Each structure stands twice: as C-alpha cells, then as structure tokens.
Amino acid sequence: MEFVRHTLPSGLEIVAELNGDARSVALGFFVEAGSRDETEEVSGVSHFLEHMAFKGTPTRSALDVNREFDEMGARYNASTGEETTLYYAAVLPECQDRAVRLLADILRPSLREDDFNTEKQVILEEIRVYEDQPPFGADEKCKAAYFGAHPLGRSVLGTAQSITALSAEAMRRYFRARYSPSNIVLAATGRIDFDALIATAEESCGVWERFDAPRSIRPAEPNQKFLTVHRPEATQEYTVQMSDGPAGDEKQRYAAKLLARILGDDSGSRLYWALSDPGLAEHAVLRHYEYAGAGLFVTYMSCEPERTADNLQVVLDIYRNAQTAGVSKEELSQAKSKVSSRIVLSSERPMGRLSYVGNEWVQRRRYRSVREALDTVASISVDDIQSVLTGYPLSRSTTVTIGPLAEVPQPA
Amino acid sequence: MEFVRHTLPSGLEIVAELNGDARSVALGFFVEAGSRDETEEVSGVSHFLEHMAFKGTPTRSALDVNREFDEMGARYNASTGEETTLYYAAVLPECQDRAVRLLADILRPSLREDDFNTEKQVILEEIRVYEDQPPFGADEKCKAAYFGAHPLGRSVLGTAQSITALSAEAMRRYFRARYSPSNIVLAATGRIDFDALIATAEESCGVWERFDAPRSIRPAEPNQKFLTVHRPEATQEYTVQMSDGPAGDEKQRYAAKLLARILGDDSGSRLYWALSDPGLAEHAVLRHYEYAGAGLFVTYMSCEPERTADNLQVVLDIYRNAQTAGVSKEELSQAKSKVSSRIVLSSERPMGRLSYVGNEWVQRRRYRSVREALDTVASISVDDIQSVLTGYPLSRSTTVTIGPLAEVPQPA
C-alpha cells in the first residue's frame, strides 16, 4: 500500500492509500466542522447541515442524489462529530469518478428554505427520541456537566431550543465560515486511480471559494460532579462517568486505548469479570476518546436500579486498585492482541482504512501505515500504562446517573 | 482464490476458499441443526444449546473459553437459525490452529446441570424482552400464522413454556441426535493453511462419534390470514406480511432477491418512494428468505397507527401493479448494481466470504466463486423477474399487525 497526496490551488487536500489488491474504493470528504465550532445559539447546526447536504444541490434534486448513489450500488452515508463532518461512499472502482462528483456536489447544497423547514422537524424528532429513549441522553448530560460552558460540553444534535430558533440564513453563514476547501480533506483508499482522482476533484471542487476558517481550541476546564437525574418511567439505571484522558496530540493516547481495553473492554476486562459476567450489570465498559487539546475516559454502565450504588463502588475500587497496583503483563498482552487484530481485520476493507487514514490526516497531518500502527501498539509497556493511570486518575470523575432512582449515594 | 475440500473419516467436511492476499482467516463450524429440527416440546433447544457451547467443556471452563478467544484478539460469535447453527471466529493467520482447536472444543460442551439452569434464566429473559419490546415478536407471530404447525412456524428462541419445561437431559438427547460430525461442515476463508487445517481438524474432531442424523423436510402448507394483535402501550403499529417465494433449491431465488430490491429495498425502491421517503412510514421493506423446500417474501412496515390502513393499501397496490405491469429495465439495472456491489464489497473480508461459502456448501453442496455469483446476477432478465411475480404472487399473503390499534381493516 502506498500513500500519496496532492493539494489543489484552493487548499483542498487530497490524500490516498493505494491498494491494488482491493476490489473497491472508499472515498470521503472530511470537513473540519463540528459541534465544537458552534456557538450556543447555533448548537446543532453542523449536524443539521450534514442532513441538508442530501436535500439537493443547484443541479440535483434530493431524489437525484439518492437515485445516483443507488445506481452505483454505493454504500454511503455521512456523520457529524465534535470536530469533523464526514461524507463517504464505498463503490466499485469503475464508479470512482462518478462517486467523487456526486459527493463533491452535495458538499455545495442549495439549503432551500422549504427543505430547511421540513428537515428541521426531522431533527427535532431525532432530539426528542434521543431524550425519551434509554439511556435518555445520559452521555450528553454528562458531557455538559463535565465540560461546563466549553464547546465540547454541547450536544452534536443541538437542543430543541437552538434548532427551533435556527434560521436558514444562520446555517448559510455557518457554511460560509466552515466549508472552505482549505478546511476539507478528500481521503481515498483501495483500488484508487490517483491521477483520475486529482483530475475529478479539480473539476468538481476547483471552483470552491477559499476563505479563512480557523478553529479556536480553548483549553477545557473539566468539573468533578455527581448528579442524579430522575426518570421514573425507566426500568434500568444508566450511568455515564467522565474523567480526563490523553488528548489527540499526546503520545500517551495509545497507552490510554490499551488501558481502556484492560479495564473496560466489552469482554474479558476487569469491569467485564466484576460486573457483566456475573450479571450484576447489563453493560459496563470503559472507552477513551480524543480531541484536539482534550481527551476523555468514559465509563458506561447500566444495571437494575437497586444495584447501582454497589456497582459504582465496584467501578471506583477497580479504578483505584489499578492506579495503585497497575496492570499485569498478561493483561497488557491480551489487550495488544485485541487491538492489533482489530487493526488488521479492519484494514482488509478500503472502508475500514478510510476513517483511519482520513482522521489521522485531519487531526495530525500525518499518514500511518498498518505496519506503523501495529508497531506502536507493540511498543507500549506496562510502565506506559502506569503513567497514564498516574497522570489521568480515573477516580477523579464527573458522574451522571439517569433512571428510576431519585437519589444515588456517591461511592466513597 | 482457490476452493479446496476434504472429508474426514467421521464424515466431517472441510471446505475452504484460499486467498493469499487476505490478512486474516475466518473459520466457522456450520452445524445442520436449527429450529426446524425441533419438536414443539423442545422448541428453542438449538439456540439454547448454542449458548451452552460457551459455558464450558471437559477441558475448559467458561472463563477459559472467553479468555482464550480474547488472547487471540478473535472476533467471534455464534448464531442459530431455522436450519443452521454457526460458530465462527476471525483471527490473524498465526492463530488459525488455536482458533480451530477452541471452536472444536466448544462443539463438545459439558452441558452441566447448574450451568444449564443458570443459562435457562438468560434465555427466558431474552424471550421476555423480545416479546415486550417493539416490534413485539411480530415476525414470529406472522411465521406461526403463515406456516401453522409446520416446523418453520416455530420461533428460534422457543417459548417461555418450552424453555421452562426443557431438561438438560432433553438437550443432551437433541445434541446426540444432531451434532454428528457427518452433520457438520468446517468452512474456512482467507489466508488459510489448508494442510494444517486438515491436520488440526483431524486431531480435534477426529474422535467425534458419527451417527445418522437425517433431517425430515416436510412441505409447507402456508395459510392466508389477516390478524391484528392489540398492544395498547405501543406508539407505532408494526406490520409483517409473508407470502410464498422461491425455495433454496430453486433457480428463481436469484430473481427473487433482485425483485425484493426493486420493490422493497431500504432506499430507492418502490416502497421507499411511496412510503418511507414521504414520511408515511418509518420503515417499509421487502425481503426474500430461502430454506430447503420453502421460500418466503416478507414485508416489514412500521408507521403511525392512523396511517396503517392506507399504507397497507399502498403496499398491496404496489404488489398488484408489479404483478400485472412488471418492472422496468432501469429498475432491474439499479438492483443489479446494488447486489453486485454488495457481493464485491463483502468479498473483501474473509468474514464476508465465510457465511457465503459455508451456507452454499451446507445448503447445496456447491462452491460458487465471486465471479460466478456476479455472472448469475448479471444474467437475470426482466422476464425472469416477471416469472417470479407470476409464480409467487405477493398479493396472496398472511398479515400480522401489532400495535395500539384494536382493529385494522384489511386492504381491498
């Protein structure tokens, strides 16, 4: 596999990992636009805008967009996060040009007033369902408590208030502030014809107007809180716990991911053996997430309400024990096997490589081959894990529980 | 890619699609045991037995099984259907032997009395959740109405009654009746070392006792019914509709799959444009399923209760119109693009090929390469689609609706 790149005069970067053995191509426009670029007034506009991209362009109706993806037999979608909006498609190699043209076209959507108003109802319904169904927006509530007024504390979906108040003109302003070609990376993986890719991108995106679109990265000032939200209609109690973790620009983030596997992977981890396997919790996992200038450990737990207090104590004891006694070589070795095997298995498909290659470039302007990724995992030592445990104490967290309990005692 | 096979003296067949370009291997034991092999008394025993396989063997505890899969970083699981129980794992090539040994071991589970009783509660909870959450077991209820007393009419999970009454001894009897090596296929795909595979299988499975395990294939005698099940607490009305379709041994099944895409794919189909896109239904799709000696078209629809009657009429009109006017070349061409692109995309991973290669062998004792599969899709004509529409009228169906409506008028 070979890595190649090219920058258009407009600033749009094209990066590709070429793999002649692949039978498909994966293509994605990574736009540096997400909830952390929003003010409270336009909270949710990045995600809403992503929806609008599929509602028509100056040359295509929404029907045309849908039909053309289907005619190619494309596997396609889009997603919005805190830092990136991604539009992607996986197609057979002979459809490469057509898919690039179509994706490029929807990145200049018409944003028509009536489509905007129709879609607004869809988004409001999405927010309502998210709040009304388990886990009742627990994740967003914990983020808000943990990050406070920092942009990372806001929901990607926005709020019913912000979306209701949002105007099409405000969305157009946001579009003109974030969707500069200099703010967009076109990533491609698989059996890519790179010369053709450059030519098609030049033709489809060359005319996009370039402007300054800086992102302000405010340092986070996390809180430590313990909140209980009462939802009498729930049958389970849902807990989300957040604590500081290595950020996207810190080397320790690799060790952080292995630590999360050791303590809280879905199976075979300390949380698994202590809570999930014996049936004390339906679900108990630890994850690590990284952003520019901020990192996060998140514990998710759901269980019968009456078990909540005991389980929270078990979680805290597991974290404290790890902080003082560290992890074993066997645990680290098992976590490495899991992570390495995931890297290799996901690398077998161009779609599996797309998000890795694209995000690596967007976040760090760097390419990492499968080999390099595996070498990094192999190089992590028990001491590296210990440094993370010491530098980012999991026991110092913000906790939100949502469910039938009116009160939950804080573990000691 | 090369196809190879070998049969052990015990009757266990080993089939493999070798792909030197792959970076992983996928391994699966396909056992010809499923709900259609069960009597009403032991309904659900195949699925329950699949759970028990992970609860320990004479040489491994449940913990050992879990830990060993984790040590390999395996992506592994099992599934039970009407005709097959599948145990599989995807691992790095260096773990091939170890994964085969482990999978082989759990196929001779201890079936200990106390594990059996503990797991019984897990299964009963699974049944309860399945019945209590949308779509409230609509699929199973429609199968029961459509197939009547035929084994295909029974739930894979079993019923609360059958599982409660099931004894460990009855499960052991079922095991001794179905898990003969002559009833099992070991399929493998990816970067497989086939000589090593045979040697490991011989060593791990060679001693398995062989016995006769015939399956009786009773012809189905489908019913036409229209039933409404009242669930006042539901917010949506859920509809499942079943009608006769080409069986697993009929050539028309390829055309049937394309027809289902044309009329009822998730996006870009007639049901999509008529119901999903305009928001009249949350979900409206048509699928084709095949069994030995029986085939099935299934329509799934969910919508606001007050729209149910109108939507059912729309569905019926779409099916009637297709039966009389057929489908267009453009529709067929789009469906072919979708299906071909899915075949190619899923073929990029050994795991994607495993179920295809394994099921093809179990069902038809035949190997089909990606190329052959694509050629078959390409060869289907508009006339072939018409034959399916005429031979298997979608308008002659059994319908079950579940939701807040006490009564739903049958479309005319």
GROMACS .gro file of N, CA, C and O in nm, chain A residues 1 19 21-25 55 62-64 66-67 70-76 90-93 265 267-269 272-273 277 333-335 337-342 344-351 370, chain B residues 1 19 21-25 55 62-64 66-67 70-76 90-93 265 267-269 272-273 277 333-335 337-342 344-351 370:
model
  392
    1MET      N    1   0.085  -0.119   0.000
    1MET     CA    2   0.000   0.000   0.000
    1MET      C    3   0.088   0.125   0.000
    1MET      O    4   0.187   0.131   0.072
   19ASN      N    5  -0.421   0.069  -0.287
   19ASN     CA    6  -0.409  -0.075  -0.265
   19ASN      C    7  -0.461  -0.150  -0.387
   19ASN      O    8  -0.581  -0.166  -0.405
   21ASP      N    9  -0.460  -0.452  -0.456
   21ASP     CA   10  -0.526  -0.580  -0.428
   21ASP      C   11  -0.673  -0.563  -0.392
   21ASP      O   12  -0.749  -0.659  -0.392
   22ALA      N   13  -0.714  -0.442  -0.356
   22ALA     CA   14  -0.852  -0.420  -0.313
   22ALA      C   15  -0.946  -0.433  -0.432
   22ALA      O   16  -0.906  -0.419  -0.548
   23ARG      N   17  -1.072  -0.462  -0.404
   23ARG     CA   18  -1.171  -0.476  -0.511
   23ARG      C   19  -1.268  -0.359  -0.514
   23ARG      O   20  -1.360  -0.357  -0.594
   24SER      N   21  -1.250  -0.265  -0.422
   24SER     CA   22  -1.339  -0.149  -0.419
   24SER      C   23  -1.259  -0.025  -0.385
   24SER      O   24  -1.139  -0.032  -0.358
   25VAL      N   25  -1.326   0.089  -0.389
   25VAL     CA   26  -1.265   0.213  -0.344
   25VAL      C   27  -1.356   0.275  -0.238
   25VAL      O   28  -1.478   0.259  -0.242
   55LYS      N   29  -3.031   1.701   0.060
   55LYS     CA   30  -3.162   1.753   0.021
   55LYS      C   31  -3.161   1.827  -0.112
   55LYS      O   32  -3.260   1.889  -0.150
   62ALA      N   33  -3.312   1.612  -0.434
   62ALA     CA   34  -3.286   1.509  -0.333
   62ALA      C   35  -3.304   1.370  -0.394
   62ALA      O   36  -3.228   1.277  -0.367
   63LEU      N   37  -3.405   1.357  -0.480
   63LEU     CA   38  -3.429   1.230  -0.548
   63LEU      C   39  -3.311   1.190  -0.635
   63LEU      O   40  -3.271   1.074  -0.639
   64ASP      N   41  -3.258   1.288  -0.707
   64ASP     CA   42  -3.143   1.259  -0.794
   64ASP      C   43  -3.025   1.207  -0.713
   64ASP      O   44  -2.958   1.112  -0.753
   66ASN      N   45  -3.020   1.057  -0.416
   66ASN     CA   46  -3.049   0.922  -0.369
   66ASN      C   47  -3.038   0.821  -0.483
   66ASN      O   48  -2.975   0.716  -0.470
   67ARG      N   49  -3.097   0.853  -0.596
   67ARG     CA   50  -3.101   0.761  -0.709
   67ARG      C   51  -2.962   0.734  -0.763
   67ARG      O   52  -2.927   0.622  -0.797
   70ASP      N   53  -2.774   0.501  -0.551
   70ASP     CA   54  -2.830   0.367  -0.569
   70ASP      C   55  -2.789   0.306  -0.702
   70ASP      O   56  -2.764   0.186  -0.711
   71GLU      N   57  -2.784   0.389  -0.806
   71GLU     CA   58  -2.744   0.336  -0.938
   71GLU      C   59  -2.603   0.281  -0.935
   71GLU      O   60  -2.570   0.187  -1.006
   72MET      N   61  -2.519   0.342  -0.851
   72MET     CA   62  -2.381   0.291  -0.839
   72MET      C   63  -2.374   0.173  -0.743
   72MET      O   64  -2.269   0.111  -0.730
   73GLY      N   65  -2.483   0.144  -0.674
   73GLY     CA   66  -2.478   0.041  -0.570
   73GLY      C   67  -2.386   0.083  -0.457
   73GLY      O   68  -2.320   0.000  -0.395
   74ALA      N   69  -2.381   0.213  -0.431
   74ALA     CA   70  -2.287   0.265  -0.331
   74ALA      C   71  -2.332   0.233  -0.189
   74ALA      O   72  -2.450   0.229  -0.160
   75ARG      N   73  -2.236   0.207  -0.103
   75ARG     CA   74  -2.260   0.206   0.040
   75ARG      C   75  -2.217   0.345   0.085
   75ARG      O   76  -2.100   0.380   0.077
   76TYR      N   77  -2.311   0.427   0.128
   76TYR     CA   78  -2.278   0.567   0.154
   76TYR      C   79  -2.351   0.619   0.276
   76TYR      O   80  -2.455   0.565   0.315
   90ALA      N   81  -1.855   0.395  -0.048
   90ALA     CA   82  -1.772   0.284  -0.095
   90ALA      C   83  -1.838   0.231  -0.222
   90ALA      O   84  -1.958   0.203  -0.222
   91VAL      N   85  -1.759   0.223  -0.329
   91VAL     CA   86  -1.814   0.180  -0.458
   91VAL      C   87  -1.714   0.091  -0.531
   91VAL      O   88  -1.598   0.081  -0.490
   92LEU      N   89  -1.758   0.031  -0.639
   92LEU     CA   90  -1.666  -0.044  -0.723
   92LEU      C   91  -1.573   0.055  -0.794
   92LEU      O   92  -1.612   0.170  -0.820
   93PRO      N   93  -1.449   0.012  -0.826
   93PRO     CA   94  -1.350   0.104  -0.884
   93PRO      C   95  -1.402   0.180  -1.006
   93PRO      O   96  -1.371   0.297  -1.025
  265ASP      N   97  -1.302  -0.333   2.848
  265ASP     CA   98  -1.347  -0.383   2.718
  265ASP      C   99  -1.480  -0.459   2.737
  265ASP      O  100  -1.512  -0.504   2.847
  267SER      N  101  -1.560  -0.748   2.667
  267SER     CA  102  -1.544  -0.884   2.718
  267SER      C  103  -1.402  -0.904   2.766
  267SER      O  104  -1.308  -0.843   2.714
  268GLY      N  105  -1.385  -0.985   2.871
  268GLY     CA  106  -1.252  -1.020   2.919
  268GLY      C  107  -1.179  -0.911   2.996
  268GLY      O  108  -1.061  -0.926   3.025
  269SER      N  109  -1.245  -0.801   3.029
  269SER     CA  110  -1.180  -0.692   3.102
  269SER      C  111  -1.213  -0.701   3.251
  269SER      O  112  -1.294  -0.783   3.293
  272TYR      N  113  -1.570  -0.631   3.300
  272TYR     CA  114  -1.649  -0.745   3.249
  272TYR      C  115  -1.658  -0.856   3.353
  272TYR      O  116  -1.767  -0.904   3.384
  273TRP      N  117  -1.543  -0.894   3.409
  273TRP     CA  118  -1.544  -1.005   3.505
  273TRP      C  119  -1.613  -0.967   3.635
  273TRP      O  120  -1.676  -1.050   3.700
  277ASP      N  121  -2.009  -1.023   3.352
  277ASP     CA  122  -2.014  -1.169   3.351
  277ASP      C  123  -2.103  -1.226   3.461
  277ASP      O  124  -2.187  -1.311   3.434
  333SER      N  125  -0.076  -0.789   2.735
  333SER     CA  126  -0.055  -0.871   2.617
  333SER      C  127  -0.189  -0.906   2.551
  333SER      O  128  -0.204  -0.902   2.428
  334GLN      N  129  -0.291  -0.937   2.632
  334GLN     CA  130  -0.424  -0.967   2.576
  334GLN      C  131  -0.484  -0.844   2.508
  334GLN      O  132  -0.541  -0.853   2.399
  335ALA      N  133  -0.467  -0.728   2.571
  335ALA     CA  134  -0.520  -0.605   2.512
  335ALA      C  135  -0.451  -0.576   2.379
  335ALA      O  136  -0.515  -0.534   2.282
  337SER      N  137  -0.324  -0.798   2.173
  337SER     CA  138  -0.377  -0.891   2.074
  337SER      C  139  -0.509  -0.840   2.018
  337SER      O  140  -0.533  -0.842   1.897
  338LYS      N  141  -0.595  -0.795   2.108
  338LYS     CA  142  -0.726  -0.745   2.063
  338LYS      C  143  -0.710  -0.626   1.969
  338LYS      O  144  -0.769  -0.622   1.861
  339VAL      N  145  -0.630  -0.528   2.012
  339VAL     CA  146  -0.618  -0.406   1.932
  339VAL      C  147  -0.549  -0.435   1.799
  339VAL      O  148  -0.593  -0.388   1.694
  340SER      N  149  -0.442  -0.515   1.802
  340SER     CA  150  -0.370  -0.545   1.678
  340SER      C  151  -0.460  -0.620   1.581
  340SER      O  152  -0.462  -0.592   1.461
  341SER      N  153  -0.534  -0.716   1.633
  341SER     CA  154  -0.618  -0.794   1.544
  341SER      C  155  -0.729  -0.706   1.485
  341SER      O  156  -0.764  -0.719   1.368
  342ARG      N  157  -0.782  -0.612   1.563
  342ARG     CA  158  -0.881  -0.518   1.509
  342ARG      C  159  -0.822  -0.432   1.397
  342ARG      O  160  -0.885  -0.407   1.296
  344VAL      N  161  -0.574  -0.506   1.197
  344VAL     CA  162  -0.555  -0.586   1.076
  344VAL      C  163  -0.689  -0.620   1.011
  344VAL      O  164  -0.707  -0.603   0.890
  345LEU      N  165  -0.785  -0.666   1.091
  345LEU     CA  166  -0.914  -0.705   1.033
  345LEU      C  167  -0.982  -0.586   0.965
  345LEU      O  168  -1.039  -0.600   0.857
  346SER      N  169  -0.975  -0.469   1.027
  346SER     CA  170  -1.044  -0.356   0.964
  346SER      C  171  -0.967  -0.306   0.843
  346SER      O  172  -1.024  -0.241   0.755
  347SER      N  173  -0.838  -0.337   0.836
  347SER     CA  174  -0.759  -0.289   0.721
  347SER      C  175  -0.788  -0.368   0.595
  347SER      O  176  -0.743  -0.331   0.487
  348GLU      N  177  -0.863  -0.478   0.606
  348GLU     CA  178  -0.889  -0.560   0.487
  348GLU      C  179  -0.989  -0.495   0.392
  348GLU      O  180  -1.002  -0.536   0.279
  349ARG      N  181  -1.062  -0.397   0.442
  349ARG     CA  182  -1.157  -0.328   0.355
  349ARG      C  183  -1.117  -0.183   0.338
  349ARG      O  184  -1.085  -0.116   0.436
  350PRO      N  185  -1.125  -0.130   0.217
  350PRO     CA  186  -1.099   0.013   0.199
  350PRO      C  187  -1.182   0.099   0.294
  350PRO      O  188  -1.130   0.196   0.350
  351MET      N  189  -1.309   0.062   0.317
  351MET     CA  190  -1.391   0.140   0.410
  351MET      C  191  -1.329   0.141   0.550
  351MET      O  192  -1.339   0.239   0.623
  370VAL      N  193  -0.054   0.050   0.827
  370VAL     CA  194  -0.097  -0.056   0.917
  370VAL      C  195   0.023  -0.103   0.999
  370VAL      O  196   0.014  -0.123   1.120
  413MET      N  197  -0.841  -1.682  -0.594
  413MET     CA  198  -0.895  -1.761  -0.484
  413MET      C  199  -0.922  -1.903  -0.532
  413MET      O  200  -0.976  -1.924  -0.639
  431ASN      N  201  -0.723  -1.755   0.003
  431ASN     CA  202  -0.693  -1.624  -0.053
  431ASN      C  203  -0.563  -1.572   0.007
  431ASN      O  204  -0.560  -1.520   0.118
  433ASP      N  205  -0.397  -1.318  -0.059
  433ASP     CA  206  -0.390  -1.173  -0.040
  433ASP      C  207  -0.454  -1.127   0.091
  433ASP      O  208  -0.433  -1.014   0.134
  434ALA      N  209  -0.534  -1.214   0.151
  434ALA     CA  210  -0.604  -1.174   0.274
  434ALA      C  211  -0.505  -1.161   0.389
  434ALA      O  212  -0.396  -1.219   0.385
  435ARG      N  213  -0.543  -1.085   0.490
  435ARG     CA  214  -0.455  -1.067   0.606
  435ARG      C  215  -0.508  -1.139   0.729
  435ARG      O  216  -0.449  -1.133   0.835
  436SER      N  217  -0.622  -1.206   0.714
  436SER     CA  218  -0.680  -1.278   0.827
  436SER      C  219  -0.740  -1.409   0.777
  436SER      O  220  -0.743  -1.436   0.657
  437VAL      N  221  -0.786  -1.489   0.871
  437VAL     CA  222  -0.860  -1.610   0.836
  437VAL      C  223  -0.994  -1.606   0.908
  437VAL      O  224  -1.005  -1.550   1.018
  467LYS      N  225  -2.033  -2.227   2.768
  467LYS     CA  226  -2.036  -2.239   2.914
  467LYS      C  227  -1.938  -2.343   2.968
  467LYS      O  228  -1.941  -2.375   3.086
  474ALA      N  229  -1.593  -2.186   3.136
  474ALA     CA  230  -1.647  -2.076   3.056
  474ALA      C  231  -1.546  -1.961   3.051
  474ALA      O  232  -1.527  -1.896   2.947
  475LEU      N  233  -1.480  -1.937   3.163
  475LEU     CA  234  -1.377  -1.832   3.169
  475LEU      C  235  -1.264  -1.860   3.072
  475LEU      O  236  -1.216  -1.770   3.003
  476ASP      N  237  -1.221  -1.987   3.069
  476ASP     CA  238  -1.112  -2.024   2.978
  476ASP      C  239  -1.150  -1.995   2.833
  476ASP      O  240  -1.070  -1.945   2.755
  478ASN      N  241  -1.374  -1.784   2.707
  478ASN     CA  242  -1.376  -1.640   2.684
  478ASN      C  243  -1.234  -1.584   2.677
  478ASN      O  244  -1.199  -1.508   2.587
  479ARG      N  245  -1.150  -1.624   2.773
  479ARG     CA  246  -1.015  -1.568   2.781
  479ARG      C  247  -0.932  -1.608   2.659
  479ARG      O  248  -0.857  -1.528   2.605
  482ASP      N  249  -1.018  -1.406   2.366
  482ASP     CA  250  -0.965  -1.271   2.385
  482ASP      C  251  -0.814  -1.267   2.366
  482ASP      O  252  -0.761  -1.170   2.313
  483GLU      N  253  -0.745  -1.370   2.412
  483GLU     CA  254  -0.599  -1.372   2.396
  483GLU      C  255  -0.560  -1.370   2.249
  483GLU      O  256  -0.457  -1.316   2.212
  484MET      N  257  -0.643  -1.432   2.166
  484MET     CA  258  -0.615  -1.430   2.022
  484MET      C  259  -0.662  -1.300   1.957
  484MET      O  260  -0.636  -1.276   1.840
  485GLY      N  261  -0.734  -1.218   2.032
  485GLY     CA  262  -0.794  -1.100   1.972
  485GLY      C  263  -0.898  -1.139   1.868
  485GLY      O  264  -0.917  -1.070   1.767
  486ALA      N  265  -0.965  -1.250   1.891
  486ALA     CA  266  -1.059  -1.303   1.792
  486ALA      C  267  -1.187  -1.219   1.786
  486ALA      O  268  -1.233  -1.167   1.887
  487ARG      N  269  -1.241  -1.206   1.667
  487ARG     CA  270  -1.377  -1.158   1.651
  487ARG      C  271  -1.460  -1.285   1.638
  487ARG      O  272  -1.444  -1.358   1.539
  488TYR      N  273  -1.543  -1.314   1.735
  488TYR     CA  274  -1.608  -1.445   1.736
  488TYR      C  275  -1.751  -1.434   1.786
  488TYR      O  276  -1.787  -1.339   1.856
  502ALA      N  277  -1.293  -1.491   1.352
  502ALA     CA  278  -1.198  -1.432   1.258
  502ALA      C  279  -1.074  -1.397   1.338
  502ALA      O  280  -1.084  -1.330   1.441
  503VAL      N  281  -0.959  -1.445   1.292
  503VAL     CA  282  -0.834  -1.423   1.366
  503VAL      C  283  -0.720  -1.396   1.268
  503VAL      O  284  -0.735  -1.415   1.147
  504LEU      N  285  -0.606  -1.356   1.321
  504LEU     CA  286  -0.487  -1.343   1.238
  504LEU      C  287  -0.440  -1.484   1.199
  504LEU      O  288  -0.462  -1.580   1.273
  505PRO      N  289  -0.375  -1.496   1.081
  505PRO     CA  290  -0.337  -1.629   1.030
  505PRO      C  291  -0.257  -1.712   1.132
  505PRO      O  292  -0.275  -1.833   1.140
  677ASP      N  293  -3.631  -0.242  -0.131
  677ASP     CA  294  -3.502  -0.216  -0.068
  677ASP      C  295  -3.516  -0.097   0.028
  677ASP      O  296  -3.608  -0.016   0.015
  679SER      N  297  -3.366   0.172   0.042
  679SER     CA  298  -3.364   0.303  -0.023
  679SER      C  299  -3.379   0.285  -0.173
  679SER      O  300  -3.335   0.185  -0.229
  680GLY      N  301  -3.445   0.379  -0.237
  680GLY     CA  302  -3.455   0.379  -0.382
  680GLY      C  303  -3.551   0.276  -0.441
  680GLY      O  304  -3.554   0.258  -0.563
  681SER      N  305  -3.630   0.209  -0.359
  681SER     CA  306  -3.724   0.108  -0.410
  681SER      C  307  -3.864   0.167  -0.422
  681SER      O  308  -3.889   0.281  -0.381
  684TYR      N  309  -3.993   0.242  -0.086
  684TYR     CA  310  -3.921   0.356  -0.032
  684TYR      C  311  -3.981   0.487  -0.081
  684TYR      O  312  -4.011   0.577  -0.003
  685TRP      N  313  -3.999   0.497  -0.213
  685TRP     CA  314  -4.050   0.623  -0.268
  685TRP      C  315  -4.196   0.648  -0.229
  685TRP      O  316  -4.238   0.761  -0.212
  689ASP      N  317  -3.981   0.759   0.197
  689ASP     CA  318  -3.931   0.892   0.162
  689ASP      C  319  -4.028   1.003   0.198
  689ASP      O  320  -3.988   1.102   0.260
  745SER      N  321  -3.168  -0.284  -1.357
  745SER     CA  322  -3.026  -0.248  -1.367
  745SER      C  323  -2.976  -0.188  -1.235
  745SER      O  324  -2.866  -0.219  -1.189
  746GLN      N  325  -3.058  -0.104  -1.172
  746GLN     CA  326  -3.018  -0.046  -1.044
  746GLN      C  327  -3.007  -0.155  -0.936
  746GLN      O  328  -2.912  -0.156  -0.856
  747ALA      N  329  -3.102  -0.248  -0.935
  747ALA     CA  330  -3.098  -0.356  -0.836
  747ALA      C  331  -2.973  -0.442  -0.857
  747ALA      O  332  -2.908  -0.484  -0.761
  749SER      N  333  -2.686  -0.341  -0.981
  749SER     CA  334  -2.571  -0.265  -0.930
  749SER      C  335  -2.559  -0.282  -0.780
  749SER      O  336  -2.450  -0.304  -0.726
  750LYS      N  337  -2.672  -0.269  -0.711
  750LYS     CA  338  -2.669  -0.281  -0.566
  750LYS      C  339  -2.620  -0.418  -0.523
  750LYS      O  340  -2.532  -0.430  -0.438
  751VAL      N  341  -2.681  -0.523  -0.581
  751VAL     CA  342  -2.647  -0.658  -0.537
  751VAL      C  343  -2.502  -0.692  -0.573
  751VAL      O  344  -2.428  -0.746  -0.491
  752SER      N  345  -2.460  -0.656  -0.694
  752SER     CA  346  -2.322  -0.686  -0.735
  752SER      C  347  -2.222  -0.614  -0.647
  752SER      O  348  -2.121  -0.670  -0.605
  753SER      N  349  -2.251  -0.488  -0.619
  753SER     CA  350  -2.156  -0.413  -0.538
  753SER      C  351  -2.150  -0.470  -0.397
  753SER      O  352  -2.042  -0.478  -0.337
  754ARG      N  353  -2.262  -0.516  -0.342
  754ARG     CA  354  -2.261  -0.581  -0.209
  754ARG      C  355  -2.177  -0.709  -0.212
  754ARG      O  356  -2.103  -0.737  -0.119
  756VAL      N  357  -1.925  -0.782  -0.407
  756VAL     CA  358  -1.783  -0.749  -0.415
  756VAL      C  359  -1.734  -0.690  -0.283
  756VAL      O  360  -1.631  -0.732  -0.229
  757LEU      N  361  -1.808  -0.595  -0.227
  757LEU     CA  362  -1.763  -0.531  -0.102
  757LEU      C  363  -1.752  -0.633   0.011
  757LEU      O  364  -1.657  -0.631   0.088
  758SER      N  365  -1.848  -0.725   0.019
  758SER     CA  366  -1.841  -0.820   0.131
  758SER      C  367  -1.732  -0.924   0.106
  758SER      O  368  -1.682  -0.986   0.199
  759SER      N  369  -1.693  -0.943  -0.021
  759SER     CA  370  -1.591  -1.043  -0.051
  759SER      C  371  -1.451  -0.995  -0.012
  759SER      O  372  -1.356  -1.072  -0.014
  760GLU      N  373  -1.437  -0.868   0.025
  760GLU     CA  374  -1.304  -0.817   0.058
  760GLU      C  375  -1.254  -0.868   0.193
  760GLU      O  376  -1.137  -0.858   0.223
  761ARG      N  377  -1.345  -0.918   0.274
  761ARG     CA  378  -1.304  -0.970   0.404
  761ARG      C  379  -1.331  -1.119   0.411
  761ARG      O  380  -1.440  -1.165   0.373
  762PRO      N  381  -1.238  -1.197   0.465
  762PRO     CA  382  -1.266  -1.340   0.484
  762PRO      C  383  -1.398  -1.364   0.559
  762PRO      O  384  -1.474  -1.453   0.522
  763MET      N  385  -1.428  -1.281   0.660
  763MET     CA  386  -1.555  -1.298   0.732
  763MET      C  387  -1.673  -1.282   0.638
  763MET      O  388  -1.777  -1.347   0.655
  782VAL      N  389  -1.686  -1.562  -0.637
  782VAL     CA  390  -1.741  -1.427  -0.651
  782VAL      C  391  -1.780  -1.403  -0.796
  782VAL      O  392  -1.888  -1.349  -0.825
   0.00000   0.00000   0.00000
